[in-house]
Amino acid sequence: MPEIIPNWHPILVHFTIGLFGASALFYLLTLPRSAHRNAFRMAGRLNLWLGMLMTVGTLLTGWYAYNTVPHDAASHEVMTTHRNIALITATVFAVLTVWSLRQVVLGRRESTAFVLILALATAPLATTGFYGGELVYRHGVGVLSLPDPDDHHHHGDDAHEDDGHGDHADEHEHEHEHEHEHEHEHEHEHDADDPDHEHADEADTDHADDEERSHEH
C-alpha cells in the first residue's frame, strides 16, 4: 500500500458514492416518457450494479480502517456513527440491487416505487459521506501530517505584503528626512540665539588675526 494513505477506504468510497448517485439520476430520467427511457434505465442498472460491487470493497476497507486507524475518544464517536449509517445505507442499496436484478431476470421494468426508494436512499448515502469528511477534516483521522500555514504564502499575499513593506519604507524615509530638516533648523536657531556662541566666533576671528600679524613680523 502506498505510504501516502493508511487505508484504501478513501479511494473506494468515492466510487460507491459516485456510482450510486449516478444510478439514482439515470433512473429518475426514466420517469418522464421519452425516446431515451430504455437507455437511461440501462445506465441506471449498470451504475447500481457496479456501485454495489465497489461497495463490498468499501465496506471491507472501512471496517479495517475502523479497527486500525489511530483515533481519540471524540473521533471514535463520529467513526461509530459513520459506520452505522454506512451499514444501513449499504443494506438498502443491496436490496435495491437484488430487486433490479430480479426485474431483469423476469423481463420487467423497475417500478416507480423502486425509483423513488433509490432516490431517497441517496440521503443516507450523503450523510455517510458527510461523517466521513468530518473524520478527516475536523478530527484528522488518518492524516499522516498537518500542513504548516506559515510555510506557504500565495503570490497575491506576497505582492500585498511587498506593497505594505514598500509603503512603510517610504513613510520611514520621509519621517527621517523631516527629522533631519527639523534638527538642522533647530541648530541654526540655537546658534542665532546663543550670545556665547557669537563671542566664541569673534574670539576665533581675533586669534586668527593675531597669528597673521605675528607671521608678518
CSV table of C-alpha atoms in Angstrom, one decimal:
chain,number,residue,atom,x,y,z
A,1,MET,CA,0.0,0.0,0.0
A,2,PRO,CA,1.4,3.5,-0.8
A,3,GLU,CA,2.7,5.4,2.2
A,4,ILE,CA,0.6,8.4,1.3
A,5,ILE,CA,-2.6,6.7,2.6
A,6,PRO,CA,-3.0,4.5,5.7
A,7,ASN,CA,-6.0,2.7,4.1
A,8,TRP,CA,-7.7,2.1,0.7
A,9,HIS,CA,-11.1,3.1,2.0
A,10,PRO,CA,-10.9,6.8,1.0
A,11,ILE,CA,-10.3,5.7,-2.6
A,12,LEU,CA,-13.1,3.1,-2.9
A,13,VAL,CA,-15.7,5.2,-1.2
A,14,HIS,CA,-15.7,7.7,-4.0
A,15,PHE,CA,-16.7,5.0,-6.4
A,16,THR,CA,-19.6,4.0,-4.2
A,17,ILE,CA,-21.0,7.5,-3.8
A,18,GLY,CA,-20.4,8.4,-7.5
A,19,LEU,CA,-21.9,5.2,-9.0
A,20,PHE,CA,-25.0,5.1,-6.7
A,21,GLY,CA,-25.6,8.8,-7.2
A,22,ALA,CA,-25.4,8.4,-11.0
A,23,SER,CA,-27.7,5.4,-10.8
A,24,ALA,CA,-30.4,7.4,-9.0
A,25,LEU,CA,-30.1,10.2,-11.5
A,26,PHE,CA,-30.5,7.9,-14.5
A,27,TYR,CA,-33.4,6.1,-13.0
A,28,LEU,CA,-35.1,9.4,-12.3
A,29,LEU,CA,-34.7,10.2,-16.0
A,30,THR,CA,-36.8,7.1,-16.9
A,31,LEU,CA,-39.9,8.6,-15.2
A,32,PRO,CA,-40.8,11.1,-18.0
A,33,ARG,CA,-41.9,9.5,-21.2
A,34,SER,CA,-39.1,9.9,-23.8
A,35,ALA,CA,-37.3,8.0,-26.5
A,36,HIS,CA,-34.3,7.6,-24.2
A,37,ARG,CA,-36.0,5.8,-21.3
A,38,ASN,CA,-34.5,2.4,-22.1
A,39,ALA,CA,-31.0,3.9,-22.4
A,40,PHE,CA,-31.4,5.7,-19.1
A,41,ARG,CA,-32.7,2.6,-17.4
A,42,MET,CA,-29.8,0.5,-18.7
A,43,ALA,CA,-27.3,3.2,-17.5
A,44,GLY,CA,-29.1,3.2,-14.1
A,45,ARG,CA,-28.8,-0.6,-13.8
A,46,LEU,CA,-25.1,-0.7,-14.7
A,47,ASN,CA,-24.2,2.1,-12.2
A,48,LEU,CA,-26.2,0.4,-9.5
A,49,TRP,CA,-24.6,-3.0,-10.0
A,50,LEU,CA,-21.1,-1.6,-10.3
A,51,GLY,CA,-21.7,0.6,-7.3
A,52,MET,CA,-22.8,-2.4,-5.2
A,53,LEU,CA,-19.7,-4.3,-6.4
A,54,MET,CA,-17.4,-1.4,-5.3
A,55,THR,CA,-19.3,-1.1,-2.0
A,56,VAL,CA,-18.2,-4.5,-1.0
A,57,GLY,CA,-14.6,-3.3,-1.1
A,58,THR,CA,-15.6,0.0,0.6
A,59,LEU,CA,-17.2,-1.8,3.5
A,60,LEU,CA,-14.2,-4.2,4.0
A,61,THR,CA,-11.6,-1.4,3.9
A,62,GLY,CA,-13.8,0.8,6.0
A,63,TRP,CA,-14.2,-1.9,8.7
A,64,TYR,CA,-10.4,-2.4,8.6
A,65,ALA,CA,-9.9,1.4,9.0
A,66,TYR,CA,-12.3,1.5,11.9
A,67,ASN,CA,-10.2,-1.0,13.8
A,68,THR,CA,-6.7,0.1,12.9
A,69,VAL,CA,-6.5,3.8,12.2
A,70,PRO,CA,-5.4,5.8,15.3
A,71,HIS,CA,-8.0,8.0,16.8
A,72,ASP,CA,-9.2,9.6,20.1
A,73,ALA,CA,-12.5,9.4,22.0
A,74,ALA,CA,-14.1,12.3,20.2
A,75,SER,CA,-13.3,10.9,16.8
A,76,HIS,CA,-14.3,7.4,17.8
A,77,GLU,CA,-17.9,8.5,18.4
A,78,VAL,CA,-18.0,10.0,14.9
A,79,MET,CA,-16.4,6.9,13.5
A,80,THR,CA,-19.1,4.7,15.1
A,81,THR,CA,-21.9,6.9,13.7
A,82,HIS,CA,-20.3,6.9,10.2
A,83,ARG,CA,-20.0,3.1,10.4
A,84,ASN,CA,-23.6,2.5,11.5
A,85,ILE,CA,-25.1,4.8,8.8
A,86,ALA,CA,-22.8,3.2,6.2
A,87,LEU,CA,-24.0,-0.3,7.1
A,88,ILE,CA,-27.7,0.8,6.9
A,89,THR,CA,-27.1,2.5,3.6
A,90,ALA,CA,-25.3,-0.4,2.1
A,91,THR,CA,-28.1,-2.8,3.1
A,92,VAL,CA,-30.7,-0.6,1.4
A,93,PHE,CA,-28.6,-0.5,-1.8
A,94,ALA,CA,-28.1,-4.2,-1.6
A,95,VAL,CA,-31.8,-4.8,-1.5
A,96,LEU,CA,-32.3,-2.4,-4.5
A,97,THR,CA,-29.6,-4.2,-6.4
A,98,VAL,CA,-31.3,-7.6,-5.9
A,99,TRP,CA,-34.6,-6.0,-6.8
A,100,SER,CA,-33.2,-4.7,-10.0
A,101,LEU,CA,-31.6,-8.0,-11.0
A,102,ARG,CA,-34.8,-9.8,-10.3
A,103,GLN,CA,-36.7,-7.4,-12.6
A,104,VAL,CA,-34.2,-8.1,-15.3
A,105,VAL,CA,-34.5,-11.8,-14.9
A,106,LEU,CA,-38.3,-11.6,-15.1
A,107,GLY,CA,-38.1,-9.3,-18.1
A,108,ARG,CA,-39.8,-6.4,-16.3
A,109,ARG,CA,-39.0,-2.8,-15.8
A,110,GLU,CA,-38.3,-1.3,-12.4
A,111,SER,CA,-41.4,0.3,-11.0
A,112,THR,CA,-41.9,4.0,-9.9
A,113,ALA,CA,-41.7,2.9,-6.3
A,114,PHE,CA,-38.2,1.4,-6.9
A,115,VAL,CA,-37.0,4.6,-8.5
A,116,LEU,CA,-38.3,6.7,-5.6
A,117,ILE,CA,-36.8,4.5,-3.0
A,118,LEU,CA,-33.5,4.6,-4.8
A,119,ALA,CA,-33.6,8.4,-4.9
A,120,LEU,CA,-34.4,8.6,-1.2
A,121,ALA,CA,-31.5,6.2,-0.4
A,122,THR,CA,-29.1,8.9,-1.6
A,123,ALA,CA,-29.9,10.9,1.5
A,124,PRO,CA,-28.3,8.4,4.0
A,125,LEU,CA,-25.5,7.9,1.3
A,126,ALA,CA,-24.7,11.7,1.5
A,127,THR,CA,-25.0,11.6,5.3
A,128,THR,CA,-22.4,8.8,5.4
A,129,GLY,CA,-20.1,10.8,3.3
A,130,PHE,CA,-20.6,13.9,5.5
A,131,TYR,CA,-19.5,12.0,8.6
A,132,GLY,CA,-16.5,10.6,6.7
A,133,GLY,CA,-15.5,14.1,5.8
A,134,GLU,CA,-15.9,15.1,9.5
A,135,LEU,CA,-13.5,12.4,10.5
A,136,VAL,CA,-10.8,13.6,8.2
A,137,TYR,CA,-11.2,17.4,8.0
A,138,ARG,CA,-12.4,18.1,11.6
A,139,HIS,CA,-10.8,15.3,13.6
A,140,GLY,CA,-7.8,14.5,11.4
A,141,VAL,CA,-8.3,10.7,11.4
A,142,GLY,CA,-6.0,9.0,9.0
A,143,VAL,CA,-4.0,12.2,8.4
A,144,LEU,CA,-0.3,11.5,8.4
A,145,SER,CA,0.9,15.1,8.7
A,146,LEU,CA,-0.6,18.5,9.0
A,147,PRO,CA,0.4,21.4,6.8
A,148,ASP,CA,2.2,24.4,8.3
A,149,PRO,CA,0.3,27.5,7.1
A,150,ASP,CA,3.3,29.8,7.9
A,151,ASP,CA,5.4,27.9,5.4
A,152,HIS,CA,3.4,29.0,2.3
A,153,HIS,CA,2.0,32.2,1.0
A,154,HIS,CA,0.0,32.8,-2.2
A,155,HIS,CA,1.5,35.2,-4.8
A,156,GLY,CA,-1.2,37.7,-4.2
A,157,ASP,CA,-0.5,37.8,-0.5
A,158,ASP,CA,3.2,38.2,-1.2
A,159,ALA,CA,2.6,41.1,-3.5
A,160,HIS,CA,0.3,42.7,-0.9
A,161,GLU,CA,2.9,42.3,1.8
A,162,ASP,CA,5.6,43.7,-0.5
A,163,ASP,CA,3.4,46.7,-1.2
A,164,GLY,CA,2.9,47.2,2.5
A,165,HIS,CA,6.7,47.0,3.2
A,166,GLY,CA,7.3,49.5,0.4
A,167,ASP,CA,4.8,51.9,1.9
A,168,HIS,CA,6.3,51.6,5.3
A,169,ALA,CA,9.8,52.1,3.9
A,170,ASP,CA,8.7,55.3,2.1
A,171,GLU,CA,7.0,56.6,5.2
A,172,HIS,CA,10.1,55.8,7.3
A,173,GLU,CA,12.3,57.6,4.8
A,174,HIS,CA,10.0,60.7,4.7
A,175,GLU,CA,10.0,60.8,8.5
A,176,HIS,CA,13.8,60.6,8.6
A,177,GLU,CA,14.2,63.5,6.2
A,178,HIS,CA,11.7,65.6,8.1
A,179,GLU,CA,13.5,64.9,11.4
A,180,HIS,CA,16.8,65.8,9.8
A,181,GLU,CA,15.5,69.1,8.5
A,182,HIS,CA,14.0,69.9,11.8
A,183,GLU,CA,17.3,69.3,13.6
A,184,HIS,CA,19.1,71.4,11.1
A,185,GLU,CA,16.7,74.3,11.6
A,186,HIS,CA,17.0,73.9,15.3
A,187,GLU,CA,20.8,74.2,15.2
A,188,HIS,CA,20.5,77.4,13.2
A,189,GLU,CA,18.1,78.9,15.7
A,190,HIS,CA,20.3,77.8,18.6
A,191,ASP,CA,23.3,79.5,17.1
A,192,ALA,CA,21.4,82.7,16.4
A,193,ASP,CA,20.1,82.9,20.0
A,194,ASP,CA,23.3,82.0,21.8
A,195,PRO,CA,25.4,85.1,22.6
A,196,ASP,CA,28.3,82.9,23.9
A,197,HIS,CA,28.5,81.3,20.6
A,198,GLU,CA,28.7,84.7,18.9
A,199,HIS,CA,31.6,85.7,21.3
A,200,ALA,CA,33.3,82.5,20.6
A,201,ASP,CA,33.2,83.2,16.9
A,202,GLU,CA,34.6,86.7,17.4
A,203,ALA,CA,37.4,85.3,19.6
A,204,ASP,CA,38.3,82.8,17.0
A,205,THR,CA,38.5,85.6,14.4
A,206,ASP,CA,40.7,87.9,16.6
A,207,HIS,CA,43.0,85.0,17.3
A,208,ALA,CA,43.4,84.3,13.6
A,209,ASP,CA,44.2,88.0,13.0
A,210,ASP,CA,46.9,88.0,15.7
A,211,GLU,CA,48.5,84.9,14.2
A,212,GLU,CA,48.7,86.6,10.8
A,213,ARG,CA,50.4,89.7,12.3
A,214,SER,CA,53.0,87.6,14.1
A,215,HIS,CA,53.8,85.8,10.9
A,216,GLU,CA,54.2,89.2,9.1
A,217,HIS,CA,56.7,90.4,11.8
